[in-house]
mmCIF file with all atom_site columns, C-alpha atoms in Angstrom:
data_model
loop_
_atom_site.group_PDB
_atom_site.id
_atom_site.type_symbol
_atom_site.label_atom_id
_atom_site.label_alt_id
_atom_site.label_comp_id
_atom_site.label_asym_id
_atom_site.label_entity_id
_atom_site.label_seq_id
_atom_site.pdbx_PDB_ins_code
_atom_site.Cartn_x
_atom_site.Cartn_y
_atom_site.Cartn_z
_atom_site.occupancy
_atom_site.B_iso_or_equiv
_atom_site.pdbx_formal_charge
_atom_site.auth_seq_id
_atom_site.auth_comp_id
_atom_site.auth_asym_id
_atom_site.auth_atom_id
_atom_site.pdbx_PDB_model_num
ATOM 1   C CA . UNK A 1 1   ? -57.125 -24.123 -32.910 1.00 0.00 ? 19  UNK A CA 1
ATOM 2   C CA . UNK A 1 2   ? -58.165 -20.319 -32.380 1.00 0.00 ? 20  UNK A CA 1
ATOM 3   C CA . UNK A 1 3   ? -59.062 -18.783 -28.975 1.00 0.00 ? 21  UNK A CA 1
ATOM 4   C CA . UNK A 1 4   ? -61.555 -15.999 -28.758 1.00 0.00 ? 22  UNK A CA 1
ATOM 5   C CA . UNK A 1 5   ? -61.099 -13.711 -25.334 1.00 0.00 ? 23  UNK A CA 1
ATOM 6   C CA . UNK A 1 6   ? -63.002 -10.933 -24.196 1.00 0.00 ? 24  UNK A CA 1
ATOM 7   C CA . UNK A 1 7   ? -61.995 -8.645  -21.882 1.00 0.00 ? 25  UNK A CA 1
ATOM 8   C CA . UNK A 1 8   ? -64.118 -6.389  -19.425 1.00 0.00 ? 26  UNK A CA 1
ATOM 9   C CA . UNK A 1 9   ? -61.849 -3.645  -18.184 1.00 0.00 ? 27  UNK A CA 1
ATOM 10  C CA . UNK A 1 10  ? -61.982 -2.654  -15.072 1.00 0.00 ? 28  UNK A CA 1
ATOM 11  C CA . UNK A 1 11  ? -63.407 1.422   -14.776 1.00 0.00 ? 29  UNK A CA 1
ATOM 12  C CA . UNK A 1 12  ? -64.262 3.501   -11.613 1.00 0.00 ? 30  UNK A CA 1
ATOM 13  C CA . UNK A 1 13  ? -68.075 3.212   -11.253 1.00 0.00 ? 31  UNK A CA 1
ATOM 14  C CA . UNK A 1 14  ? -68.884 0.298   -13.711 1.00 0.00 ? 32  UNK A CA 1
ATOM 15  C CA . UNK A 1 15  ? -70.786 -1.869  -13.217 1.00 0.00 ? 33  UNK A CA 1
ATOM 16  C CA . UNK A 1 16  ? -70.231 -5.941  -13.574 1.00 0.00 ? 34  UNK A CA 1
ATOM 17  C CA . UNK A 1 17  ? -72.461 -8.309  -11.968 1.00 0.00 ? 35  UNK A CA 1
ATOM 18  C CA . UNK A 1 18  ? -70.634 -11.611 -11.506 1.00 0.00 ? 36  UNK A CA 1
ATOM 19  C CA . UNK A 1 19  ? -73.196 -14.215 -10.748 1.00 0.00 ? 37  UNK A CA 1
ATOM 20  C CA . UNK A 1 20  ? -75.140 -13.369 -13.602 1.00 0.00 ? 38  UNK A CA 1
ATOM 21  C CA . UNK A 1 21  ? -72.365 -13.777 -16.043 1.00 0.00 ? 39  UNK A CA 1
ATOM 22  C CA . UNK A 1 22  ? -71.172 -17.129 -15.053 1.00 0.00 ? 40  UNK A CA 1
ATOM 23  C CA . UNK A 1 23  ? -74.586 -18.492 -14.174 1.00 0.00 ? 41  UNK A CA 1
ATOM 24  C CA . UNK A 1 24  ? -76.587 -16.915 -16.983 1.00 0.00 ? 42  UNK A CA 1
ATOM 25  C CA . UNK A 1 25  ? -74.999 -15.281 -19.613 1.00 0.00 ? 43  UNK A CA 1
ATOM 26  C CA . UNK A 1 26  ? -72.095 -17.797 -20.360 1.00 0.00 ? 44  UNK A CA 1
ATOM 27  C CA . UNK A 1 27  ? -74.146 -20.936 -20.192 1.00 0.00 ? 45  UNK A CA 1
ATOM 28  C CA . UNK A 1 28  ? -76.213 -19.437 -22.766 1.00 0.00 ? 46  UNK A CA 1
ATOM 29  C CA . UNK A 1 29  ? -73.334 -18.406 -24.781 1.00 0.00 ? 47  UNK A CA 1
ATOM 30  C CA . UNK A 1 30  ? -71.945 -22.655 -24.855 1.00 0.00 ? 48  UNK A CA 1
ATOM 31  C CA . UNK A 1 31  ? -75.225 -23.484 -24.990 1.00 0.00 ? 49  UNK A CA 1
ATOM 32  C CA . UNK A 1 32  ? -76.000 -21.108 -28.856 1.00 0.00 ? 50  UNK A CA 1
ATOM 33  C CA . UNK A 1 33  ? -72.155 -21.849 -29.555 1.00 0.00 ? 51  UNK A CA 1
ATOM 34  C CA . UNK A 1 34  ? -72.555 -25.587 -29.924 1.00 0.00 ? 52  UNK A CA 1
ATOM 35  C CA . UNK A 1 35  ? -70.793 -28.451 -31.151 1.00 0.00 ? 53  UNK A CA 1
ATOM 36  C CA . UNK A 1 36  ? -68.147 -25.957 -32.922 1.00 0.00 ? 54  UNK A CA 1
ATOM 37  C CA . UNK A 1 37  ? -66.881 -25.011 -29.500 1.00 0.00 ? 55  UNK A CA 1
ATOM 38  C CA . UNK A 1 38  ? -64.191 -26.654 -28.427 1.00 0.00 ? 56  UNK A CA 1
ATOM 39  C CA . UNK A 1 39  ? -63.553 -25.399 -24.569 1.00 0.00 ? 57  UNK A CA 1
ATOM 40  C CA . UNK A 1 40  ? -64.326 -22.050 -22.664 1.00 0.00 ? 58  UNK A CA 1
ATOM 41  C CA . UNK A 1 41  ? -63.083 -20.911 -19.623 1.00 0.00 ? 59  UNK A CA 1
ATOM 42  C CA . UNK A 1 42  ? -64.463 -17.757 -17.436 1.00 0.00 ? 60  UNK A CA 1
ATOM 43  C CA . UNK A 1 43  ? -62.728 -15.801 -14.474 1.00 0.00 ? 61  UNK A CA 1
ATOM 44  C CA . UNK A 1 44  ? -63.878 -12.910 -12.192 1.00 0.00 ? 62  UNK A CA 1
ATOM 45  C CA . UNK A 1 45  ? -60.833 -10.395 -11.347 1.00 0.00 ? 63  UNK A CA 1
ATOM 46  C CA . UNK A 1 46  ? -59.426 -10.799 -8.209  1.00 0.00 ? 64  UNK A CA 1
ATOM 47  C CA . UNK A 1 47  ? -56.508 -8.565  -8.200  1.00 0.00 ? 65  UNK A CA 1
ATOM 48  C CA . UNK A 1 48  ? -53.198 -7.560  -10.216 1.00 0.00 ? 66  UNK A CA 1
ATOM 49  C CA . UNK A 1 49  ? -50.213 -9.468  -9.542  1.00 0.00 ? 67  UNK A CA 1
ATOM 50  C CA . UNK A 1 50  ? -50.145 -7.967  -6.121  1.00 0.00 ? 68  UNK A CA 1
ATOM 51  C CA . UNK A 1 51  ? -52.921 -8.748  -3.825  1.00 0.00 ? 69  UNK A CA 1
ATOM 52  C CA . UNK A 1 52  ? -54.870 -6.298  -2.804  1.00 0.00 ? 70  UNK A CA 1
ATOM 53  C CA . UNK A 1 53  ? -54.272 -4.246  -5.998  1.00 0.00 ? 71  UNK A CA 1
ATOM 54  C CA . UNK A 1 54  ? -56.996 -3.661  -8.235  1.00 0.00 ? 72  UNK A CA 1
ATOM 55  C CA . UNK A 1 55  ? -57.413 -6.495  -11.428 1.00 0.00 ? 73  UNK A CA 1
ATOM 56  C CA . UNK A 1 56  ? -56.963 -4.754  -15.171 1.00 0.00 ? 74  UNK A CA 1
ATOM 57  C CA . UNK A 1 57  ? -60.227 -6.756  -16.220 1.00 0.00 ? 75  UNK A CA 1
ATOM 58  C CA . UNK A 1 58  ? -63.543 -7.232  -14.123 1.00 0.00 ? 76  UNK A CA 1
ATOM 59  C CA . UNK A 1 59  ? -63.612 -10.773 -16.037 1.00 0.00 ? 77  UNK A CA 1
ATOM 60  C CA . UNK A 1 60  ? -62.410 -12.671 -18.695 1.00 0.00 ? 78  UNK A CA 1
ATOM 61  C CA . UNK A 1 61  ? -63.760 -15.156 -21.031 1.00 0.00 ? 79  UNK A CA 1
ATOM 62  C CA . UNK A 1 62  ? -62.538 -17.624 -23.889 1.00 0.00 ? 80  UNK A CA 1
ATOM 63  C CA . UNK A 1 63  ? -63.873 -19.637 -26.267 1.00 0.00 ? 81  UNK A CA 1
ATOM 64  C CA . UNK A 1 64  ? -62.319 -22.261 -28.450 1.00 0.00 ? 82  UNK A CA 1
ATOM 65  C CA . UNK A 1 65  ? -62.630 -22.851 -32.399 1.00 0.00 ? 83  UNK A CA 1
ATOM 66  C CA . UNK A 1 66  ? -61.298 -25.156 -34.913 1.00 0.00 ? 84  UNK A CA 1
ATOM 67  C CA . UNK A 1 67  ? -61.077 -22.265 -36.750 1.00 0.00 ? 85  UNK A CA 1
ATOM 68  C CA . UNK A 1 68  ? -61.997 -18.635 -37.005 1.00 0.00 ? 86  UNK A CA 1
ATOM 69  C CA . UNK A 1 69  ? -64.194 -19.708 -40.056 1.00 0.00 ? 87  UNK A CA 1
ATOM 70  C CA . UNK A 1 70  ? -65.992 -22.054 -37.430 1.00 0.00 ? 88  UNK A CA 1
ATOM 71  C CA . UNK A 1 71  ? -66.360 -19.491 -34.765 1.00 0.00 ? 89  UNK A CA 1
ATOM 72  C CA . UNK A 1 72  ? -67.762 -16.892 -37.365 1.00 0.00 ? 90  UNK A CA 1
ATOM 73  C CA . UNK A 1 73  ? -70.318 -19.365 -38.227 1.00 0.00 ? 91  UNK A CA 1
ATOM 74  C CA . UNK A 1 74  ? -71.113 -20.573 -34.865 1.00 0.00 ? 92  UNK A CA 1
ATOM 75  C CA . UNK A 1 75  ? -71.587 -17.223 -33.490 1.00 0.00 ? 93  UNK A CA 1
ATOM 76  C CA . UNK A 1 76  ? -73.509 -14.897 -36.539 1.00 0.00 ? 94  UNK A CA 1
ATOM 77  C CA . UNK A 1 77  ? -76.630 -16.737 -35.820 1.00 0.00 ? 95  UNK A CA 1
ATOM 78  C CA . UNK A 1 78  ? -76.979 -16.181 -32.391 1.00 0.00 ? 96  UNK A CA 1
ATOM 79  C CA . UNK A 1 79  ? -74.840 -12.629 -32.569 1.00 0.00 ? 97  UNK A CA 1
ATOM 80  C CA . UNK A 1 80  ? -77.464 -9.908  -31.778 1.00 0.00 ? 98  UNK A CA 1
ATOM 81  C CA . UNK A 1 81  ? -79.298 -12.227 -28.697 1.00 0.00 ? 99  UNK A CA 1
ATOM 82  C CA . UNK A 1 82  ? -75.998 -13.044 -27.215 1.00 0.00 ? 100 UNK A CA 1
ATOM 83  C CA . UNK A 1 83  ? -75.235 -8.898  -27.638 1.00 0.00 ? 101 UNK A CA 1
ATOM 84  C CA . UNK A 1 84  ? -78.379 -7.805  -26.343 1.00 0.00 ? 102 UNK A CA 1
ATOM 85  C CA . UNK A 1 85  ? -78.050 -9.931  -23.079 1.00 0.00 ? 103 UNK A CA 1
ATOM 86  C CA . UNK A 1 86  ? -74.719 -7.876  -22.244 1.00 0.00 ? 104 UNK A CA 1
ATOM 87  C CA . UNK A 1 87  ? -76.414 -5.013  -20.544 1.00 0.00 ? 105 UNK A CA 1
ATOM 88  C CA . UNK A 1 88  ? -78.077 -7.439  -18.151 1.00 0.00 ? 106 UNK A CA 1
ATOM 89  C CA . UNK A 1 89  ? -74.340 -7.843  -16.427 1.00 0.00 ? 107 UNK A CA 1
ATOM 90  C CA . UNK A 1 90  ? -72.512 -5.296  -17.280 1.00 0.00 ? 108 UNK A CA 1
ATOM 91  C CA . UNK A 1 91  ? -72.246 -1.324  -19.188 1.00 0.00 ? 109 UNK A CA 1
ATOM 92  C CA . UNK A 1 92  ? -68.185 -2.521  -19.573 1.00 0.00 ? 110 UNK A CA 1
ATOM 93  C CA . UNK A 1 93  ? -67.544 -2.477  -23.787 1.00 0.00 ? 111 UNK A CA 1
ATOM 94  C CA . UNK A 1 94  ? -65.912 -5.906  -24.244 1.00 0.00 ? 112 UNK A CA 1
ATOM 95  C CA . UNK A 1 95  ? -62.654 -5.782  -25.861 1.00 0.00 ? 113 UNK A CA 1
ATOM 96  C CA . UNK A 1 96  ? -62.355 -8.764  -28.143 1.00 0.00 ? 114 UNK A CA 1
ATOM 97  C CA . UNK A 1 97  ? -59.286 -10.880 -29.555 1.00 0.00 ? 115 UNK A CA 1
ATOM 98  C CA . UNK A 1 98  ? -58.837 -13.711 -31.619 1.00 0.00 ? 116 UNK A CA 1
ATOM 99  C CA . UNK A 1 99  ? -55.720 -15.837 -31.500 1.00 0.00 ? 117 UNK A CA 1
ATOM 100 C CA . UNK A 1 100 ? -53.664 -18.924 -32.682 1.00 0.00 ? 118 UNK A CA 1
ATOM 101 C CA . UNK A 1 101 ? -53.921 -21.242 -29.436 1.00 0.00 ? 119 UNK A CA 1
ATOM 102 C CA . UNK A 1 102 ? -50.227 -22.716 -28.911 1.00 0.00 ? 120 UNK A CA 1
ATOM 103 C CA . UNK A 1 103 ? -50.326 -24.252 -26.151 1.00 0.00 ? 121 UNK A CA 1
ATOM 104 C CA . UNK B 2 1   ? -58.821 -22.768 -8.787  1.00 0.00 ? 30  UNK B CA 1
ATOM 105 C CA . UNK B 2 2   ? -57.380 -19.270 -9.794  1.00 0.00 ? 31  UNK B CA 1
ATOM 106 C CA . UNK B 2 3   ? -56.322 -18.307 -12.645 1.00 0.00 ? 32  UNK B CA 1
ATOM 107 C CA . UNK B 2 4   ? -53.047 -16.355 -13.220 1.00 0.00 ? 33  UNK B CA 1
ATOM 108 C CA . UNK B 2 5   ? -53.346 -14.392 -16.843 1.00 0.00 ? 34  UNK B CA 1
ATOM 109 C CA . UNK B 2 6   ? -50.643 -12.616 -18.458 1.00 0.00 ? 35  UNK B CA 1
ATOM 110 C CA . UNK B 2 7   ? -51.070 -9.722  -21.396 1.00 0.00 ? 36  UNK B CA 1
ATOM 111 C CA . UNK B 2 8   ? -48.962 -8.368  -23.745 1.00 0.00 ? 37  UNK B CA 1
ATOM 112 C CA . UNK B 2 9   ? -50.486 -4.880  -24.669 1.00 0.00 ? 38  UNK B CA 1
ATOM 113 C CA . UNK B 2 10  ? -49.975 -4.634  -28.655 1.00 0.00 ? 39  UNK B CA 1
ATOM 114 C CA . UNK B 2 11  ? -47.716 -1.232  -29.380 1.00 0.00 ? 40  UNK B CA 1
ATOM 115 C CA . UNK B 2 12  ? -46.692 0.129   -32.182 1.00 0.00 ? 41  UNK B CA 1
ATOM 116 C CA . UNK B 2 13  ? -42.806 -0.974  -32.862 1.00 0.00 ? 42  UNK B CA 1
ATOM 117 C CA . UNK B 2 14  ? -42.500 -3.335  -29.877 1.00 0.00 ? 43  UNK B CA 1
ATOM 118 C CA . UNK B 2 15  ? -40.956 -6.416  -30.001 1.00 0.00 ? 44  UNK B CA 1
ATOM 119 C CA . UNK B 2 16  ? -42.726 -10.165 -29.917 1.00 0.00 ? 45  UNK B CA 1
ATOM 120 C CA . UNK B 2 17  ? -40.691 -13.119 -31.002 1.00 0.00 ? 46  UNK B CA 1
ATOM 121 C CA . UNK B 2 18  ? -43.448 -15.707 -30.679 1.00 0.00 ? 47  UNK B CA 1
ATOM 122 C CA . UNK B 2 19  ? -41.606 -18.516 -31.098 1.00 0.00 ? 48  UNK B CA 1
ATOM 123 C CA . UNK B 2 20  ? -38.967 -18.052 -28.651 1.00 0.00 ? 49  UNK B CA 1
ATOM 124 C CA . UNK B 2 21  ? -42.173 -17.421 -26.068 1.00 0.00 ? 50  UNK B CA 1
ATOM 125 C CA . UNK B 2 22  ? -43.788 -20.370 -27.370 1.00 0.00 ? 51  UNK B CA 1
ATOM 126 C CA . UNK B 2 23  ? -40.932 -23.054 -27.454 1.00 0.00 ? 52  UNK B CA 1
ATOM 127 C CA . UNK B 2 24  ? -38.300 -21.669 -24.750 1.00 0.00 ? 53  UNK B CA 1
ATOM 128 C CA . UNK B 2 25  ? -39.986 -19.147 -22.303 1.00 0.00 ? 54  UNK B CA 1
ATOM 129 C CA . UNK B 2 26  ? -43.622 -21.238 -21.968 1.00 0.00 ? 55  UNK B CA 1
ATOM 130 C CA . UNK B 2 27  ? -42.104 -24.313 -21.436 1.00 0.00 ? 56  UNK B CA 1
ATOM 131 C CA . UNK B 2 28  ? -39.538 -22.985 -19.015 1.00 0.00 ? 57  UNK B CA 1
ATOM 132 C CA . UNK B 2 29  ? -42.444 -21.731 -16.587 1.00 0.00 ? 58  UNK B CA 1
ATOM 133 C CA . UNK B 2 30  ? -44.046 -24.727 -16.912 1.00 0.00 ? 59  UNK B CA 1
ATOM 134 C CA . UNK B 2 31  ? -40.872 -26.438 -15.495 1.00 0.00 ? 60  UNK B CA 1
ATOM 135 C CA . UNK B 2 32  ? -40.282 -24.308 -13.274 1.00 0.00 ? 61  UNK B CA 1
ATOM 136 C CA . UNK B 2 33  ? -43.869 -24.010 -11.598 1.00 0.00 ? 62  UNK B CA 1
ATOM 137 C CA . UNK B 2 34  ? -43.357 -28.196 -11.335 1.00 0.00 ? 63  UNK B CA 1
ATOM 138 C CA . UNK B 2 35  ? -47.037 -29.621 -10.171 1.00 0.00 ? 64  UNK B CA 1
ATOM 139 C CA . UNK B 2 36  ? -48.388 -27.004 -8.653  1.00 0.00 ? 65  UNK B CA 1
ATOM 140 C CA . UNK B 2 37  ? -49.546 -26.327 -12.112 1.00 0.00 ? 66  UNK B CA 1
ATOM 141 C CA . UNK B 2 38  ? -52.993 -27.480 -12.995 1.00 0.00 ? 67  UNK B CA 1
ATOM 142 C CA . UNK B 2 39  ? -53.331 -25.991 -16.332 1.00 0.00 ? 68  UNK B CA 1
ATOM 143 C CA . UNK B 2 40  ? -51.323 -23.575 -18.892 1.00 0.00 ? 69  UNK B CA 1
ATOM 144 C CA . UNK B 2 41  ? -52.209 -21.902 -22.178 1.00 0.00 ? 70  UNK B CA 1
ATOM 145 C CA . UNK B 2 42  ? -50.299 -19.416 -24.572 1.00 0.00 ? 71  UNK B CA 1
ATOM 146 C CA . UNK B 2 43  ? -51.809 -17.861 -27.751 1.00 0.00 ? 72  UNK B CA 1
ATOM 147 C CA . UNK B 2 44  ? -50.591 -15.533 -29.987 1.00 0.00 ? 73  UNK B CA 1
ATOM 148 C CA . UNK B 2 45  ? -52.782 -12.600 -31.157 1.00 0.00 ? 74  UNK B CA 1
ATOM 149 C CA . UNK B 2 46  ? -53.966 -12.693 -34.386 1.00 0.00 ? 75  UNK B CA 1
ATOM 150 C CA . UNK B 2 47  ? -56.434 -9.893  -34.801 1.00 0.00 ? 76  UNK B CA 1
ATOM 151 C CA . UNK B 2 48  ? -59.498 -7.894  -32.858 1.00 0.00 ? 77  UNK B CA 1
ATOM 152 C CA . UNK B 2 49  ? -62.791 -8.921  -33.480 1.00 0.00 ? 78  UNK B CA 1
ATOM 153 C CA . UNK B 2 50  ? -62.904 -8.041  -36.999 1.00 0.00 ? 79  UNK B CA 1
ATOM 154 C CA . UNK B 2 51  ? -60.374 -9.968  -39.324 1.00 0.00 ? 80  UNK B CA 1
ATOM 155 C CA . UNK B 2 52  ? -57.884 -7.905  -40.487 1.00 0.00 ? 81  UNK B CA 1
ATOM 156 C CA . UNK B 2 53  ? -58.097 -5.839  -37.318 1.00 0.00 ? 82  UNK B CA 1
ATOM 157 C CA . UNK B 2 54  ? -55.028 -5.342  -35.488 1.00 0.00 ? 83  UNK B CA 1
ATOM 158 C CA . UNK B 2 55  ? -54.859 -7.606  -31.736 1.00 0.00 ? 84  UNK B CA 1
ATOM 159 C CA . UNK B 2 56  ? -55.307 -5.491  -28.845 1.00 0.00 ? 85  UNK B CA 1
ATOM 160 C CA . UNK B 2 57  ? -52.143 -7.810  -27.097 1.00 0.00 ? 86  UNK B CA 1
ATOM 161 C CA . UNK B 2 58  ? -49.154 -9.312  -29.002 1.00 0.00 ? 87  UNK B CA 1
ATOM 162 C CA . UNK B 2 59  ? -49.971 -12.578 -26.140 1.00 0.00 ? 88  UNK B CA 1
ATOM 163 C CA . UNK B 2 60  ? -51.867 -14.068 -23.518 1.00 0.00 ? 89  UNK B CA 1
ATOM 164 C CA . UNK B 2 61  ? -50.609 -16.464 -21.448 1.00 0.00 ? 90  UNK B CA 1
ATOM 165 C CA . UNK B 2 62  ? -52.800 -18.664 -18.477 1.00 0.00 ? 91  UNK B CA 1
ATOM 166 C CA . UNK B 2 63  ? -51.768 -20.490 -15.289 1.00 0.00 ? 92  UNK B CA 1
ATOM 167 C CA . UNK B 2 64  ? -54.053 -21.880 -13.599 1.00 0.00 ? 93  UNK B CA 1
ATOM 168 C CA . UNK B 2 65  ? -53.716 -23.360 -9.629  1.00 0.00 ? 94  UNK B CA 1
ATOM 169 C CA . UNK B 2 66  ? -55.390 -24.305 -6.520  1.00 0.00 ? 95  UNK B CA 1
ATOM 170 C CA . UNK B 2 67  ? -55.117 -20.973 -4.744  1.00 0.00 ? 96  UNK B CA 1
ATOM 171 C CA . UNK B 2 68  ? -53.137 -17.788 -4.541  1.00 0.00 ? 97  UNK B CA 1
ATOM 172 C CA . UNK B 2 69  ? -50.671 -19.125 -1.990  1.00 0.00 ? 98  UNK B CA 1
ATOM 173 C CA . UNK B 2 70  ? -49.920 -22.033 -4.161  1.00 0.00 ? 99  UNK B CA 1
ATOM 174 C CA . UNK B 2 71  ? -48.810 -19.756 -7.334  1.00 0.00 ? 100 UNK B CA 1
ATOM 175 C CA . UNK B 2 72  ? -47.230 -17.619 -4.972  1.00 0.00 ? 101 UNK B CA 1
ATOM 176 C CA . UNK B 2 73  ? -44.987 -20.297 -3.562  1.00 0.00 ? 102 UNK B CA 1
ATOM 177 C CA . UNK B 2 74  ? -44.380 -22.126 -6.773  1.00 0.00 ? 103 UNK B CA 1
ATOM 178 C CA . UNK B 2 75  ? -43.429 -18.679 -8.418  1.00 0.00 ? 104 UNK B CA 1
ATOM 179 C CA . UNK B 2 76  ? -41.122 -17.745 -5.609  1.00 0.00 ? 105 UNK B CA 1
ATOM 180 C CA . UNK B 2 77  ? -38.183 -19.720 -5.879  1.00 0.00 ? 106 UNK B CA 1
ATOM 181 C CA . UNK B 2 78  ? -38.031 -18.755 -9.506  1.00 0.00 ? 107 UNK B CA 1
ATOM 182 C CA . UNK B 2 79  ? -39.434 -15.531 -9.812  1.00 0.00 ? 108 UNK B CA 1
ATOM 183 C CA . UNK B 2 80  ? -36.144 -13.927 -11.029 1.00 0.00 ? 109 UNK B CA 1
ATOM 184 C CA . UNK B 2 81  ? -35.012 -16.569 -13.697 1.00 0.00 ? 110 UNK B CA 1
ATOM 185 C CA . UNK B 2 82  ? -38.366 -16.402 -15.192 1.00 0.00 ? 111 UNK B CA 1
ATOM 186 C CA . UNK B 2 83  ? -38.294 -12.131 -15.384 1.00 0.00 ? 112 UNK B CA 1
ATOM 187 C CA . UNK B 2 84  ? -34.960 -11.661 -16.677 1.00 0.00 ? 113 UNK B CA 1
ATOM 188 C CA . UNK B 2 85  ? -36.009 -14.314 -19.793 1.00 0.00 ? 114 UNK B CA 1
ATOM 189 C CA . UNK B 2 86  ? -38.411 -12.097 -20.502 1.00 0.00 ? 115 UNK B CA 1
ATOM 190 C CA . UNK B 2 87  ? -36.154 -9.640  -22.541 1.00 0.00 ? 116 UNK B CA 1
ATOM 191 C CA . UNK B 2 88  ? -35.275 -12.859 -24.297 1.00 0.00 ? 117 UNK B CA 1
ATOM 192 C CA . UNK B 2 89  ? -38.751 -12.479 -26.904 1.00 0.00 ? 118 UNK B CA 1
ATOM 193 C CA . UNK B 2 90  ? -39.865 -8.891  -25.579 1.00 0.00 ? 119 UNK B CA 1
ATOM 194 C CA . UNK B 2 91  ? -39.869 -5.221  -24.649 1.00 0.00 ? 120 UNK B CA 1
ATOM 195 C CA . UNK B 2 92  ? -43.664 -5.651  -23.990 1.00 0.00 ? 121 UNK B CA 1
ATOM 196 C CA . UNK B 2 93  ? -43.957 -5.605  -20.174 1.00 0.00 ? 122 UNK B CA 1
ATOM 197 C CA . UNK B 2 94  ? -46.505 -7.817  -19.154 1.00 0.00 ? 123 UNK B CA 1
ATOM 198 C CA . UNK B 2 95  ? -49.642 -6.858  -17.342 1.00 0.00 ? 124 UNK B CA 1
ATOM 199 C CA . UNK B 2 96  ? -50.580 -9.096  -14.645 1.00 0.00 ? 125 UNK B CA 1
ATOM 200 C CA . UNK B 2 97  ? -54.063 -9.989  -13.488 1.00 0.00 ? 126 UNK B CA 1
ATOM 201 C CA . UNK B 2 98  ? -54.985 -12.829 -10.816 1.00 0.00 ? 127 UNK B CA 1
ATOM 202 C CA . UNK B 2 99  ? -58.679 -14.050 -10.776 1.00 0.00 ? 128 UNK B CA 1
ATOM 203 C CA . UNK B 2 100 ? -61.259 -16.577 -9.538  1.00 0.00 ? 129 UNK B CA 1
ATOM 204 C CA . UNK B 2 101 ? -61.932 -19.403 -12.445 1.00 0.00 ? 130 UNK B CA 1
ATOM 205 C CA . UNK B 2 102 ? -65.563 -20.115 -12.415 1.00 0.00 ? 131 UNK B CA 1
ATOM 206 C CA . UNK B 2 103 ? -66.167 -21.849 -15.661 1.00 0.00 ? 132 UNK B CA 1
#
């Protein structure tokens, strides 16, 4: 299995609204993604490891494939809506990673 | 829940031995945080967005719990037998973030 993440860091004056993310942008995202998703998980930054100390990443997402072949195909289709919806949330540049899921 | 997310910036001529992490260090934590665990994950980068890409972390690791206060007290007790493995499969050090698991 491969996990996709995205990343919003955190930058003095951007902008990241939270309720719109988890309540309309990621539902929409599982809901395009399909049967070829596996699980997905999203978190809003609360801090670093120290409370009170500011979080690296506004939020953070993942999404799990079979496969990176299966994610490509799940996602090209529905690639430039799920894009264009970003500015709605955020003007944070995702950072993106795929990985092998261990555990 | 919260969600306690560990990343292992990607840098040129650092040091990941992903199995150790995977088979000795993961499962260690996962001991050691005993059932004030709810959930764990590890992956292991394998590119950016684009195949072929290089991953912007080496790892990410998840923990996820009821609150704060919980991880903090489960992480306590172990806090330095859990850092000083760390040199064990790295010379990456970790960044930290704590946040609020919505989905």
């Amino acid at each position: 299995m491969i996990k996709v993440s995205f990343f919003y860091p955190s930058k003095p004056g951007s902008r990241f609204i939270a309720d719109y993310y988890v309540d309309v942008h990621m539902p929409l995202v599982i809901k395009r993604l399909g049967s070829a998703l596996k699980a997905a998980s999203a978190e809003i930054g609360i801090s670093g490891a120290m409370p009170g100390t500011p979080p690296p990443n506004a939020a953070l997402a993942s999404f799990t494939f079979e496969s990176v072949e299966a994610f490509t195909a799940a996602v090209m289709p529905h690639y430039m809506e799920l894009q264009s919806d970003i500015p709605n949330y955020t003007d944070i540049e995702p950072i993106v990673q795929i990985s092998d899921l261990r555990i």
